[in-house]
Coordinates of N, CA and C in Angstrom, one line a residue:
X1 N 72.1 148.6 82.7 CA 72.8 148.2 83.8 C 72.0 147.2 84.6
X2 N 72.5 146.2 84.7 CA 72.5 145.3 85.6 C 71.9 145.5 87.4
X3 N 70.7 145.3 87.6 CA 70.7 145.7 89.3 C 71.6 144.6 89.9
X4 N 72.3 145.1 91.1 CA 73.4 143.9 91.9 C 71.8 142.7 92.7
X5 N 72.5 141.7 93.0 CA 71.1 140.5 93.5 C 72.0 140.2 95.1
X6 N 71.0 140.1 95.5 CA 71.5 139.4 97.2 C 71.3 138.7 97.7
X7 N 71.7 137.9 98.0 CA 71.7 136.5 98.5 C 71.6 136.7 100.1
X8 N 70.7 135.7 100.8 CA 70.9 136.1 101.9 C 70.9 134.0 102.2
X9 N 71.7 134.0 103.7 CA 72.0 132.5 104.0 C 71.1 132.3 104.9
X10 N 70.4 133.1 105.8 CA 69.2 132.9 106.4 C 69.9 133.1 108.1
X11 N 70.9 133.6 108.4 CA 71.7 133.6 109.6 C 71.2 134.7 110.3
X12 N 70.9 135.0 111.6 CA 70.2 135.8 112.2 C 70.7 137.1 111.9
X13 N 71.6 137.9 111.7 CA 72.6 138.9 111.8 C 72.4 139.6 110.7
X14 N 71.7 138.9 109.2 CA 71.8 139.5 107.9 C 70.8 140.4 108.5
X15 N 69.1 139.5 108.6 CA 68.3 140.6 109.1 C 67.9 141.7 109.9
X16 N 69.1 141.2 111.0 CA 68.9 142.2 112.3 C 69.8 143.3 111.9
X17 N 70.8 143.2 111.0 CA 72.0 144.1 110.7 C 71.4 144.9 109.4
X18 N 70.8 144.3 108.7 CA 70.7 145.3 107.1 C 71.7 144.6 105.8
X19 N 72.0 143.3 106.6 CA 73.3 143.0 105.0 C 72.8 141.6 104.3
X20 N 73.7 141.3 103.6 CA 73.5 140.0 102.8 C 74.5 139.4 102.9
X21 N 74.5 138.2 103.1 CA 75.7 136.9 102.7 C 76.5 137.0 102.0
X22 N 75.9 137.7 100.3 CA 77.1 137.6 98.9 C 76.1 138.7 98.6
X23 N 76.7 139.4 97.8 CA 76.4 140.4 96.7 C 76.6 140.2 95.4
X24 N 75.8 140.0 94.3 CA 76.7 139.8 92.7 C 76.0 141.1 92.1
X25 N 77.3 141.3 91.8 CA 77.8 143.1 91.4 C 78.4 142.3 89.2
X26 N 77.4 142.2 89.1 CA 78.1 142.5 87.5 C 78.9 141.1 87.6
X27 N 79.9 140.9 87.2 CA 80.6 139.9 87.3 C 81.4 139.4 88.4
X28 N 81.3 139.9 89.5 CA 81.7 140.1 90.4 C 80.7 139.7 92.0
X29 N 81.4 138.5 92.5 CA 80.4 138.1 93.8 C 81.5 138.8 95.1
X30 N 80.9 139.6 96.0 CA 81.8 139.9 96.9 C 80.7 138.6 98.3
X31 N 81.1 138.4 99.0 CA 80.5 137.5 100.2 C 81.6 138.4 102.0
X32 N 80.0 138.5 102.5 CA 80.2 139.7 103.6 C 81.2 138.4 104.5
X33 N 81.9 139.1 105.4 CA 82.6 138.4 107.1 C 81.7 136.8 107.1
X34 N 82.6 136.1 107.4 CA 82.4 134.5 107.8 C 82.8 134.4 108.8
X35 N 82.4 133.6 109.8 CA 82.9 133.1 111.5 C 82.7 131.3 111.3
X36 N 82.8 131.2 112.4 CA 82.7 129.3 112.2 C 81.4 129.5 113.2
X37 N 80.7 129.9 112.9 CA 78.9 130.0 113.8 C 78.1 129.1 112.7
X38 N 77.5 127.7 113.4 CA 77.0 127.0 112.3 C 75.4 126.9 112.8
X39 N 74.5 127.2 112.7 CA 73.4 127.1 113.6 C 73.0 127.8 114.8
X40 N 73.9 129.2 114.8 CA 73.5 130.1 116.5 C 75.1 129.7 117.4
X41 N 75.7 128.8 116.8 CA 76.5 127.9 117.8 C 78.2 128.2 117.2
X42 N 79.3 128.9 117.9 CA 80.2 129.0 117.6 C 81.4 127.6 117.0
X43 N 81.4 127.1 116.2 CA 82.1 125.7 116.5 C 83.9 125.5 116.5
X44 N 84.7 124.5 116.3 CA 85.3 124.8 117.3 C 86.5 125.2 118.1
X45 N 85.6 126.0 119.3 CA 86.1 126.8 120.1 C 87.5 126.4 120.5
X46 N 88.7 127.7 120.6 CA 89.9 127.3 120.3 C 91.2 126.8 119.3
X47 N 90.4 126.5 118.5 CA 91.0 126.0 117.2 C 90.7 126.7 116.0
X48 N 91.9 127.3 115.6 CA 92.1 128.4 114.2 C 91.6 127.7 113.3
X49 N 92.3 126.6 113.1 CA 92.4 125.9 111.6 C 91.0 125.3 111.4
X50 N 90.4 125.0 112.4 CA 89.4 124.6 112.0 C 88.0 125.6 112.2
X51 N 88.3 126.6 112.8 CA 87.0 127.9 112.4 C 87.4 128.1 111.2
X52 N 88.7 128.5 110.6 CA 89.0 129.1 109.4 C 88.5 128.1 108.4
X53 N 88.7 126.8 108.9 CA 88.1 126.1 107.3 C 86.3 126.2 107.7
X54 N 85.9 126.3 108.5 CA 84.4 126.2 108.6 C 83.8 127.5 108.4
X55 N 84.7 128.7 108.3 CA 84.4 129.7 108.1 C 84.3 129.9 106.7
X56 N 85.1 129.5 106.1 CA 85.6 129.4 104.2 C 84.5 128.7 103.6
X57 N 84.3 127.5 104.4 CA 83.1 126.8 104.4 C 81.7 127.7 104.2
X58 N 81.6 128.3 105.1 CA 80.1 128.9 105.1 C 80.5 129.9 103.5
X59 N 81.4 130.7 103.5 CA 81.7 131.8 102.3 C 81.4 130.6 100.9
X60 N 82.3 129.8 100.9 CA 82.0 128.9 99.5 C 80.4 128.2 99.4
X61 N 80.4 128.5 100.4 CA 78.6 127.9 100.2 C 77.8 129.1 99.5
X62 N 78.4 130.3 99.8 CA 77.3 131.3 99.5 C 77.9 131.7 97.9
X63 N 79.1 131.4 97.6 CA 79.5 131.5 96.5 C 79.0 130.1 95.2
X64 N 78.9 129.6 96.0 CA 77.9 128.1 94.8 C 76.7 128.7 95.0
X65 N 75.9 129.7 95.6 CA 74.6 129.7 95.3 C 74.7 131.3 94.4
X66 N 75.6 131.5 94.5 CA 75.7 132.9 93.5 C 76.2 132.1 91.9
X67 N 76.5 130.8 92.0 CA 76.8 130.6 90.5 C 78.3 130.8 90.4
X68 N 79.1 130.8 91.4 CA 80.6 130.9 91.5 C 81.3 129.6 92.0
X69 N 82.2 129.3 92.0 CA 83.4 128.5 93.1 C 84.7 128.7 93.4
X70 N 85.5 127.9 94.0 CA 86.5 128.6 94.9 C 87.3 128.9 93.8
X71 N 87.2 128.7 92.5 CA 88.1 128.4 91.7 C 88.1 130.1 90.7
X72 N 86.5 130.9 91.1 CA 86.7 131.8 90.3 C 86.8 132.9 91.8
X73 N 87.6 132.5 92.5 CA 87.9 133.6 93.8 C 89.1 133.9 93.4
X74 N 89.4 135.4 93.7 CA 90.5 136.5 93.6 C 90.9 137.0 94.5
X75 N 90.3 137.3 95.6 CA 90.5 137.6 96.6 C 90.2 137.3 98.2
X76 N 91.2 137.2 99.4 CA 90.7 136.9 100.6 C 91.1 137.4 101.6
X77 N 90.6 137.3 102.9 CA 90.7 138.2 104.0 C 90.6 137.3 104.9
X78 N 92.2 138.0 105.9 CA 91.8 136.9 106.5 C 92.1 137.8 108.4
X79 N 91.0 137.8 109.3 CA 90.7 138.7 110.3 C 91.3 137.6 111.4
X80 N 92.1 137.9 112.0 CA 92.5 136.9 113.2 C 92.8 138.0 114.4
X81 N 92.1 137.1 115.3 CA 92.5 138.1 116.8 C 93.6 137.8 117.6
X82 N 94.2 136.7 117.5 CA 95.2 136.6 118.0 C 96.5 136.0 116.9
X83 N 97.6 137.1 116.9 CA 98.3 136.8 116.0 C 98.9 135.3 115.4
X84 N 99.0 134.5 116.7 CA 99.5 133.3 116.9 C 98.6 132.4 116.4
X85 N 97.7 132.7 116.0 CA 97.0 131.8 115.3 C 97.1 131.9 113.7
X86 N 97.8 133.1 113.2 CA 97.5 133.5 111.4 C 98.7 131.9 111.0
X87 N 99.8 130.8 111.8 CA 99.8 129.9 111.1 C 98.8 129.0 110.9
X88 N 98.0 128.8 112.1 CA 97.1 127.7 111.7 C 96.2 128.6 110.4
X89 N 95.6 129.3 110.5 CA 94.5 129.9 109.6 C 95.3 130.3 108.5
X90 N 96.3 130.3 108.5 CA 97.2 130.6 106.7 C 97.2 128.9 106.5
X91 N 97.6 127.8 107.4 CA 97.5 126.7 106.7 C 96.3 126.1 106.0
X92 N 94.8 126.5 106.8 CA 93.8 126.0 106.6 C 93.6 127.1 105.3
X93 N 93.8 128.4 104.8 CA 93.4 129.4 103.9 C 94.7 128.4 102.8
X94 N 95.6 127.6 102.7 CA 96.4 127.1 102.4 C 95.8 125.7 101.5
X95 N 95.2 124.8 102.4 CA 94.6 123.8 102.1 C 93.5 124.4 101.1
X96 N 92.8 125.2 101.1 CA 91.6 125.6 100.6 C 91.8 126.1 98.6
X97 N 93.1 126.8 99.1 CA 93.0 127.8 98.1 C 94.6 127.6 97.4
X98 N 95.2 127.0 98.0 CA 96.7 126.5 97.4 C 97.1 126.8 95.9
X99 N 96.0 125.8 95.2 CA 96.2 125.7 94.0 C 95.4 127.3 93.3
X100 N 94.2 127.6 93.5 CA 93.9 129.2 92.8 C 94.9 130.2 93.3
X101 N 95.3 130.1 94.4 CA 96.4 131.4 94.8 C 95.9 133.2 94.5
X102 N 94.5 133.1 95.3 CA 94.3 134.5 95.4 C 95.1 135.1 95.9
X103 N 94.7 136.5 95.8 CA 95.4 137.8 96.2 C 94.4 137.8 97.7
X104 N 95.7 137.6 98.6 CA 94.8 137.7 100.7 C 95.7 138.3 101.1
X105 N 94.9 138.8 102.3 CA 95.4 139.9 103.1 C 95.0 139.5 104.7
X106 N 95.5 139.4 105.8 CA 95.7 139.1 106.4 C 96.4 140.2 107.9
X107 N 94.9 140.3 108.7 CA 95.5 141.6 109.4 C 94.6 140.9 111.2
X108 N 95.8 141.3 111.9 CA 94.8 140.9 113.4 C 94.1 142.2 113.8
X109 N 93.2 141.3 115.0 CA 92.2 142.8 115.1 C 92.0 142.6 116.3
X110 N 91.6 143.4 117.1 CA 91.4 143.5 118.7 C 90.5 142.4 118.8
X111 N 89.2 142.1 118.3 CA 88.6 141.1 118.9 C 87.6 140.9 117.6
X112 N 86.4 140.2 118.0 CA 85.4 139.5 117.4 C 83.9 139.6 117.9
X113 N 82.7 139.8 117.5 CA 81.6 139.7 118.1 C 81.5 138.7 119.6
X114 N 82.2 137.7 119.2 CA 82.0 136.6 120.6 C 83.8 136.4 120.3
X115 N 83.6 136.1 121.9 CA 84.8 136.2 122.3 C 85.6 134.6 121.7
X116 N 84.8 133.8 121.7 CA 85.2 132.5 121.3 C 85.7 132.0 119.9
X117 N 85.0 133.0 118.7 CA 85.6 133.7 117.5 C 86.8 134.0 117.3
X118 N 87.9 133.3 117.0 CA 89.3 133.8 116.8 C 89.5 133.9 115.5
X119 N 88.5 133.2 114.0 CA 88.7 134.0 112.6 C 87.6 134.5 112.1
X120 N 87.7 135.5 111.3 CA 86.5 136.0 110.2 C 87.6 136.5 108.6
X121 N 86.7 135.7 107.9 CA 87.2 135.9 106.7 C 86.1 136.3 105.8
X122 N 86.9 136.9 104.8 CA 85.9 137.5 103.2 C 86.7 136.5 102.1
X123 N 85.6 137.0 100.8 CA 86.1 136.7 99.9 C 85.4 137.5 98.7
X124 N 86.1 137.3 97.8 CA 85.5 138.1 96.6 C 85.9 137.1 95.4
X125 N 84.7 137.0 94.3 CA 85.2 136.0 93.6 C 85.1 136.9 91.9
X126 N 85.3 136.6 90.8 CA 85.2 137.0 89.6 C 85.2 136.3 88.4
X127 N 83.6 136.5 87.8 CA 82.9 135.5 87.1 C 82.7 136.4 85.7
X128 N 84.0 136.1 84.9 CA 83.9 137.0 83.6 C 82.4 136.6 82.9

């Protein structure tokens, strides 16, 4: 058996929390919650479609360093706090992923670590 390997992005929260960026589980990369926080700094504030693509952003980064791309992703999550935003963030989850067509799920949620946070998304990719 294979031990799982963890990647860490270097983001304050892995270490203070106990987690990792991605996980590669066997053939399988799972990559923890993404926000549009690029440097300590929420970016920008207001706008779905573009946390959601800067959030996907940070996830496909951690999946190129696991040896994956968007192209071996199966699945996505997509965490929105305010309902009225799941078109912009299904357009930008749209733009991204159109052509692979994972399996996402898509659920609103009371809130976000910072209030300025309106998406967090996952992903899970699979690397036969």
């Amino acid at each position: 058996m294979i031990p799982a390997t963890r990647i860490a992005s270097g983001g304050p929260w892995e270490d203070r929390y106990g987690y990792s960026r991605a996980v590669i589980a066997g053939p399988h990369v799972l990559v923890s919650g993404c926000t549009a926080v690029v440097d300590g700094e929420v970016q920008h504030v207001g706008d779905a479609y573009n946390q959601t693509l800067t959030a996907f952003g940070i996830a496909l980064d951690a999946l190129d360093r696991a040896g994956a791309s968007r192209d071996d992703v199966v699945r996505t999550r997509l965490y929105v706090v305010n309902v009225g935003d799941f078109e912009a963030a299904g357009h930008a989850h749209g733009h991204l992923f159109g052509e692979v067509r994972p399996a996402c799920t898509s659920v609103q949620v009371a809130g976000l670590v910072d209030p300025r946070m309106l998406v967090e998304v996952e992903v899970e990719a699979y690397r036969p």
